[in-house]
Short mmCIF file of N, CA and C in Angstrom, two decimals:
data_model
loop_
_atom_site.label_atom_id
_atom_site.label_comp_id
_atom_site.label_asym_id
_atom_site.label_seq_id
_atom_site.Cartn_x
_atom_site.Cartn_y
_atom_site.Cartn_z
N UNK Q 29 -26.73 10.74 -37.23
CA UNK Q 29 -27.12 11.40 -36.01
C UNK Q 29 -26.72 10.53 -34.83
N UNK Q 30 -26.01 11.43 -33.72
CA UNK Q 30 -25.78 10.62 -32.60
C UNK Q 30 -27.09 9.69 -32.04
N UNK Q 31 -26.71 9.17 -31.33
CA UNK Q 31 -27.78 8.59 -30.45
C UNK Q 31 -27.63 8.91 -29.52
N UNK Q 32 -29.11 9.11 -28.40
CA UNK Q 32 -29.36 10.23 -27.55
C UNK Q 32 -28.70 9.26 -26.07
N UNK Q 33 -28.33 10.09 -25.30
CA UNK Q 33 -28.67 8.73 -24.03
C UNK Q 33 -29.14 9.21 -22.74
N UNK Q 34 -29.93 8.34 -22.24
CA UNK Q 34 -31.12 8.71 -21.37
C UNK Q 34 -30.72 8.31 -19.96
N UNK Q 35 -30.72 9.47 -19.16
CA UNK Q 35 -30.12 8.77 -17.63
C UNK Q 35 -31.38 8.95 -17.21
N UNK Q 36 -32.28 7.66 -16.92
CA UNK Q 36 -33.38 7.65 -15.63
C UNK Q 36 -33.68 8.34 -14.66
N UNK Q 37 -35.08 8.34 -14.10
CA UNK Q 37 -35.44 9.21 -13.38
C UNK Q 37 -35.20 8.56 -11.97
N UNK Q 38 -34.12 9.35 -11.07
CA UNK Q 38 -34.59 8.51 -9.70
C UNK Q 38 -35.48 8.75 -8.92
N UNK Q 39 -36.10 7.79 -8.27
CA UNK Q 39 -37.08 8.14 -7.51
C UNK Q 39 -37.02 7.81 -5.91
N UNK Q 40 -37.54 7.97 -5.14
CA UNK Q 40 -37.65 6.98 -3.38
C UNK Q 40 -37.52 5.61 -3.67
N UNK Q 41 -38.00 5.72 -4.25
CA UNK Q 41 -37.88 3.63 -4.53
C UNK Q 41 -37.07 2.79 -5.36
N UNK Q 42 -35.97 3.73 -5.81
CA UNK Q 42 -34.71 3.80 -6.43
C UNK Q 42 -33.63 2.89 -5.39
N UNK Q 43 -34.04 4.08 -4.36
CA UNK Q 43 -32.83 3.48 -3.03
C UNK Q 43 -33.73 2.84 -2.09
N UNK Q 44 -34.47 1.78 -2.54
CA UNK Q 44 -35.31 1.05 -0.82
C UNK Q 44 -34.57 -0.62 -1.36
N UNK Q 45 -34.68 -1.52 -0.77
CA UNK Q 45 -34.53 -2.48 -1.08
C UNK Q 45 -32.84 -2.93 -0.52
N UNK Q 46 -32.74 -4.41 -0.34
CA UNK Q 46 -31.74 -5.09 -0.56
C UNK Q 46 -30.52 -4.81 -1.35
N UNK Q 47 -30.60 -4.68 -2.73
CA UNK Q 47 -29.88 -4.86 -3.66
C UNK Q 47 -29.13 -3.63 -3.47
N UNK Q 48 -30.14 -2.40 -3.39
CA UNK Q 48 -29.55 -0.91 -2.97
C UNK Q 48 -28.55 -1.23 -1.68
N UNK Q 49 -29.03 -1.97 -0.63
CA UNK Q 49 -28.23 -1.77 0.69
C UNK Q 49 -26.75 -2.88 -0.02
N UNK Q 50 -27.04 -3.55 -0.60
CA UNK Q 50 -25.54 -4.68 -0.81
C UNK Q 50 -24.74 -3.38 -1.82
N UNK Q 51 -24.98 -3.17 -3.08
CA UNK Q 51 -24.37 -2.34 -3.48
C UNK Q 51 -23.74 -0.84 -2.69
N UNK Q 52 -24.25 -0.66 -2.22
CA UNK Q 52 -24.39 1.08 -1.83
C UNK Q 52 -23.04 0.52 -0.36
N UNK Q 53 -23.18 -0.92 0.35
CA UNK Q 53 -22.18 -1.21 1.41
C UNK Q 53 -20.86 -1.60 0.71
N UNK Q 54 -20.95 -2.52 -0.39
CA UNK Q 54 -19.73 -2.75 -1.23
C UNK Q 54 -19.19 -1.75 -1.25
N UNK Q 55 -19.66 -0.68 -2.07
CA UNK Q 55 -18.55 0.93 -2.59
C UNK Q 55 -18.46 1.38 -1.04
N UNK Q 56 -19.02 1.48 -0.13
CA UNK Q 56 -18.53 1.97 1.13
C UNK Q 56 -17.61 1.25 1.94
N UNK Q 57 -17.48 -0.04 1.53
CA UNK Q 57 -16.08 -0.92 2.01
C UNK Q 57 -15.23 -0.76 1.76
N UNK Q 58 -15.60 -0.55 0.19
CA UNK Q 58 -14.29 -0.38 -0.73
C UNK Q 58 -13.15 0.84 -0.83
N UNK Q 59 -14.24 1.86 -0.32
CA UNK Q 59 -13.72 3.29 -0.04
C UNK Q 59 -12.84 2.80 1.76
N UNK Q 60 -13.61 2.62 2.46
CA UNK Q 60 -12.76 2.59 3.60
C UNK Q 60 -11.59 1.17 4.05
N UNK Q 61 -11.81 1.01 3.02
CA UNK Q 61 -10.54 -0.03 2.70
C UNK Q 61 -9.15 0.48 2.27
N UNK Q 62 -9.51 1.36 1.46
CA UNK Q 62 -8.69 2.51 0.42
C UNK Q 62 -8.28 3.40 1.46
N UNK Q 63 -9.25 3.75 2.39
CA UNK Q 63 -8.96 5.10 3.47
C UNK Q 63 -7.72 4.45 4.57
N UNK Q 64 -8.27 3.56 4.99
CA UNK Q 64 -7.34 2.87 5.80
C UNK Q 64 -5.85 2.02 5.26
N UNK Q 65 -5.67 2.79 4.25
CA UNK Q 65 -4.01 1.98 4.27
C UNK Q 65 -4.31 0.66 3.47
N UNK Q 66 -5.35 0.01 3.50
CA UNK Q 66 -5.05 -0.96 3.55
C UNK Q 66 -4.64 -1.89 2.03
N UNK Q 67 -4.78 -1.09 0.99
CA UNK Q 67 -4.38 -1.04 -0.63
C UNK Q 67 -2.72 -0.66 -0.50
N UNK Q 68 -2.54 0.39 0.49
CA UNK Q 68 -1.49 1.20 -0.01
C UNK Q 68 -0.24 0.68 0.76
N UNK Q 69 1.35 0.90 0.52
CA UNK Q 69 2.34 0.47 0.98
C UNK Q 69 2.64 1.86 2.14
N UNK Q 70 2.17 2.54 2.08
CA UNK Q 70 3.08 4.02 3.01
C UNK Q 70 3.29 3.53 4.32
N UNK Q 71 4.19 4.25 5.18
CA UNK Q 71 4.85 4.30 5.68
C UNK Q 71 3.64 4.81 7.17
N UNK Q 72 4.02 4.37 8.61
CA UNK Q 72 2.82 4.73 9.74
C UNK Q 72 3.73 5.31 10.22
N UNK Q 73 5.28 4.92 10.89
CA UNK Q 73 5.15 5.94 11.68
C UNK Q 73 5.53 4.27 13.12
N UNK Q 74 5.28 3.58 13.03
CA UNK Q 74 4.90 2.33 13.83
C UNK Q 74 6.50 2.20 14.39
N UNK Q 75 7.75 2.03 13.41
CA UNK Q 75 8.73 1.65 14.76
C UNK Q 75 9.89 2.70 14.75
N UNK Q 76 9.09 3.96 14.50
CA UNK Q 76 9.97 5.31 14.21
C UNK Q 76 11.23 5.30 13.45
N UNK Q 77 11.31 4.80 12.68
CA UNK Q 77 12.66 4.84 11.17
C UNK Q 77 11.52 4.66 10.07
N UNK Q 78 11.44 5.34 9.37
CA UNK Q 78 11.14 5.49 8.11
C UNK Q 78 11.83 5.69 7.00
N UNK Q 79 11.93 5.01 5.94
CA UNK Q 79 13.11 5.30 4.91
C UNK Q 79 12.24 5.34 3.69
N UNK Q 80 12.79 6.34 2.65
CA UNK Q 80 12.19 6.48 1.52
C UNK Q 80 12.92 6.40 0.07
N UNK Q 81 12.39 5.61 -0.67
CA UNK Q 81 12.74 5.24 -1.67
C UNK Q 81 13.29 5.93 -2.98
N UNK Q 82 14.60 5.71 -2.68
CA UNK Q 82 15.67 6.33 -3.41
C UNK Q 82 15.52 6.15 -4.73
N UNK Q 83 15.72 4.64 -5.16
CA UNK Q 83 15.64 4.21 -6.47
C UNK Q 83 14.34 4.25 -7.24
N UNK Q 84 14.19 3.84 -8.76
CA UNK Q 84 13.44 4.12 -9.58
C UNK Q 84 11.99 2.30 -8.81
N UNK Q 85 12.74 1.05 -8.45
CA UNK Q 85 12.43 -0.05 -7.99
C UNK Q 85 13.47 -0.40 -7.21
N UNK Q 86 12.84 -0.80 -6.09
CA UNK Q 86 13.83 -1.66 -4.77
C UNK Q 86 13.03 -2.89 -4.80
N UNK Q 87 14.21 -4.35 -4.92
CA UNK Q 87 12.96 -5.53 -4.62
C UNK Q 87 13.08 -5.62 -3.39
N UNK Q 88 12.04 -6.53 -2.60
CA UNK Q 88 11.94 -6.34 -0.82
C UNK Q 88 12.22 -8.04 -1.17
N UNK Q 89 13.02 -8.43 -0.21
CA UNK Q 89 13.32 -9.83 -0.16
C UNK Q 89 13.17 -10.68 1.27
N UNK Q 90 13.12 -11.73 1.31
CA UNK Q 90 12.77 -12.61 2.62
C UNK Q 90 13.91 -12.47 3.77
N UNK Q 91 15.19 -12.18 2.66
CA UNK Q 91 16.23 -12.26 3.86
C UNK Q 91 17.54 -11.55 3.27
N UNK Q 92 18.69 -10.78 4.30
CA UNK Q 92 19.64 -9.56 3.81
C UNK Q 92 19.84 -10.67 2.67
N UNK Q 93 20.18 -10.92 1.35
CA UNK Q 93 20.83 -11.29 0.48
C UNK Q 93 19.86 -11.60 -0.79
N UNK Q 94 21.05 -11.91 -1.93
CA UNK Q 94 20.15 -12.04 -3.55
C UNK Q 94 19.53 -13.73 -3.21
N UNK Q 95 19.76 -14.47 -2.58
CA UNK Q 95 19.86 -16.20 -2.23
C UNK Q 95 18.21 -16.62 -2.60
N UNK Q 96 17.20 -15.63 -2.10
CA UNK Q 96 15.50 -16.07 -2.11
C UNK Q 96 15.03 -15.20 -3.26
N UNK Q 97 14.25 -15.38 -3.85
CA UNK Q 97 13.24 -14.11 -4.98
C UNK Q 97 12.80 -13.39 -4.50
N UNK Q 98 12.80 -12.37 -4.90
CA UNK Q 98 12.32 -10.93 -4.19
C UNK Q 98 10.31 -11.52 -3.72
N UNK Q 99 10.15 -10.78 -2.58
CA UNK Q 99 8.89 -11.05 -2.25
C UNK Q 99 7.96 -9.70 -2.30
N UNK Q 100 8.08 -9.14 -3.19
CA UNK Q 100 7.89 -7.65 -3.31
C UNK Q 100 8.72 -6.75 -3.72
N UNK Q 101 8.43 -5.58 -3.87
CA UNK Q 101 8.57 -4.30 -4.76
C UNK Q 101 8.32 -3.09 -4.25
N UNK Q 102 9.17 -2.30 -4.15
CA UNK Q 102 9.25 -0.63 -3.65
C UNK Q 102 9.64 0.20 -4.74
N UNK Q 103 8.66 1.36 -4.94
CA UNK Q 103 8.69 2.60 -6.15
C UNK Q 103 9.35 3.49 -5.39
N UNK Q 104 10.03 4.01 -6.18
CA UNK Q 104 10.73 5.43 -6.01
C UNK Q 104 9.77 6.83 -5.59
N UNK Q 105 10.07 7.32 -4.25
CA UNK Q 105 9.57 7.93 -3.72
C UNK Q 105 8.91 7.35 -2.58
N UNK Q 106 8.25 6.45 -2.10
CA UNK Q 106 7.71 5.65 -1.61
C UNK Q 106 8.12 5.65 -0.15
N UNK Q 107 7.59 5.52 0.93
CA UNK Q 107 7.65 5.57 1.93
C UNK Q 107 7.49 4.54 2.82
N UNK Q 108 8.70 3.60 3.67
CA UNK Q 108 8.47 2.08 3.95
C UNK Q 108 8.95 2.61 5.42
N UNK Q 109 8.26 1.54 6.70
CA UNK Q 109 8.71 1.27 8.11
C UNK Q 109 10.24 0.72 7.99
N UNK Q 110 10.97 0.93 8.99
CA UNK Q 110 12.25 -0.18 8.74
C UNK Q 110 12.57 0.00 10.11
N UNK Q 111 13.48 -1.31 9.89
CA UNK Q 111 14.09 -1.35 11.52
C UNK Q 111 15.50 -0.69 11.58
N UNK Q 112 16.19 -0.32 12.64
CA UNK Q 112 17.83 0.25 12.27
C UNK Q 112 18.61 -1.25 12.24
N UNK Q 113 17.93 -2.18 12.33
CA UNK Q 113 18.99 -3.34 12.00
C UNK Q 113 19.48 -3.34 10.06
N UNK Q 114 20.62 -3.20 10.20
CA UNK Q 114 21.54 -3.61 8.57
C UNK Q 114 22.34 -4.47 8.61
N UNK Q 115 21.86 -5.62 8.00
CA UNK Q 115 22.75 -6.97 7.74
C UNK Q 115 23.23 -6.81 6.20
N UNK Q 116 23.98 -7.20 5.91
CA UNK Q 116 25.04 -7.80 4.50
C UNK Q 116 24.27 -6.19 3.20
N UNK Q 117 24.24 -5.11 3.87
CA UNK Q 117 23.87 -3.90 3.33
C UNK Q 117 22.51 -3.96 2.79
N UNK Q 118 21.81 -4.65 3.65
CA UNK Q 118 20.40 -5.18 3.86
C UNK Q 118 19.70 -4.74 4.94
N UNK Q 119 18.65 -3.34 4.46
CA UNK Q 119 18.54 -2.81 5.74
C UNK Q 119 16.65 -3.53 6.20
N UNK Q 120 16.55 -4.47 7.67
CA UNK Q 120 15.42 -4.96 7.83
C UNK Q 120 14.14 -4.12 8.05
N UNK Q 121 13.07 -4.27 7.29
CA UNK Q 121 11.99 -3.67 7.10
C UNK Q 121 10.98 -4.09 8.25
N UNK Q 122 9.64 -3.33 8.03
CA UNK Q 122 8.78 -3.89 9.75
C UNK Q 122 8.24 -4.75 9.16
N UNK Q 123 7.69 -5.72 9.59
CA UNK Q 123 6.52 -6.76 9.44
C UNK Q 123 8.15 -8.08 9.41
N UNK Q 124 7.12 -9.33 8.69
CA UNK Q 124 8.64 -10.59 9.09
C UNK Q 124 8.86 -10.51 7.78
N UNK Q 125 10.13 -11.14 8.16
CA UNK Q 125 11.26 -11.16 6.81
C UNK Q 125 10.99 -10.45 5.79
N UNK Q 126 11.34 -9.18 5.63
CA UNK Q 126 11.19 -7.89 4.73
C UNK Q 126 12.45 -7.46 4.98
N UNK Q 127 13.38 -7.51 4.04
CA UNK Q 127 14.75 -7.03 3.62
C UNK Q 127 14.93 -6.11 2.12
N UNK Q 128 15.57 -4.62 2.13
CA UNK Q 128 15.65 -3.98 1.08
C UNK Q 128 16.98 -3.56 1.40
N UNK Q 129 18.02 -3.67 -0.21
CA UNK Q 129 18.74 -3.01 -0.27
C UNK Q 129 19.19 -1.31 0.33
N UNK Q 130 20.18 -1.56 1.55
CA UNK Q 130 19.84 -0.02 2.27
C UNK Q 130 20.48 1.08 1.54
N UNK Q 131 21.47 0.97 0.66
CA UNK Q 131 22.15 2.13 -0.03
C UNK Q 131 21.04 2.73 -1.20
N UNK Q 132 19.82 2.23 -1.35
CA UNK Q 132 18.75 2.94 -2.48
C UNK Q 132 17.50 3.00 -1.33
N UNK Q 133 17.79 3.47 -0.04
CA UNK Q 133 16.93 4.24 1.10
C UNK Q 133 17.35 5.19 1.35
N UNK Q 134 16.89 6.42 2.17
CA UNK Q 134 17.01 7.16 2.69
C UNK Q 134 16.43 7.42 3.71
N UNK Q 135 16.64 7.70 4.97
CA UNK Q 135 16.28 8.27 6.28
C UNK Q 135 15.24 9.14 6.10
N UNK Q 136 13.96 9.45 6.13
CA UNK Q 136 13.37 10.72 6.11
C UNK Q 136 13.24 11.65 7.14
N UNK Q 137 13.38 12.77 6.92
CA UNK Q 137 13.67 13.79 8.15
C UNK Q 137 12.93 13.38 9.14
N UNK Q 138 13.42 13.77 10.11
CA UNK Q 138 12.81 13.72 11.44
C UNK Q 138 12.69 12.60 12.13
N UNK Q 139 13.06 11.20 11.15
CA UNK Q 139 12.82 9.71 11.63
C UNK Q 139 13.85 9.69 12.41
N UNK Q 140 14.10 8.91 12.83
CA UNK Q 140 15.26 8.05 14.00
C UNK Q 140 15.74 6.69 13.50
N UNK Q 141 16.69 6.55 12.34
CA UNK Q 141 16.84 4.88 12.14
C UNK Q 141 18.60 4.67 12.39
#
């Protein structure tokens, strides 16, 4: 025979206390952490070129060339800021030294790069 399992009764005094307010603010950080971008790689909108990820993986590197280890990773489909600067077919990304191969980008409609 299975064994039964018993979800507790909540009561008012379930949610009073400390422990309720630390827990109950954690998952609400955690959610608007998640809400705000701030987990995720997408694309704002911030220096109007947006390019989207052609290939299956793009590595993002420090500078146009293979010379440094990739400092990151772009999925296919994926949606990244970029600048219209293209060095050595290295097209520069927003934030510092963020370089991705530009022939596995694409322009997304309506952007300007």
């Amino acid at each position: 025979m299975a064994a039964k399992i018993t979800v507790p009764k909540l009561d008012s005094s379930t949610f009073k206390g400390w422990a309720f307010v630390l827990v109950a603010g954690s998952i609400l950080t955690i959610l608007a952490l998640i809400d705000a971008g701030q987990f995720s790689k997408s694309a704002t909108g911030s220096t109007g070129c947006v390019m989207v990820v052609g290939s299956d993986t793009v590595n993002v590197r420090g500078n146009p060339g293979v010379e440094l280890a990739p400092v990151g990773s772009l999925t296919k489909g994926q949606e990244v800021d970029a600048q219209r600067n293209v060095v050595n077919g290295y097209r520069q990304l927003a934030g510092e030294n963020r370089w991705a191969l530009d022939s596995s980008l694409s322009t997304k409609a309506g952007s300007s790069c």
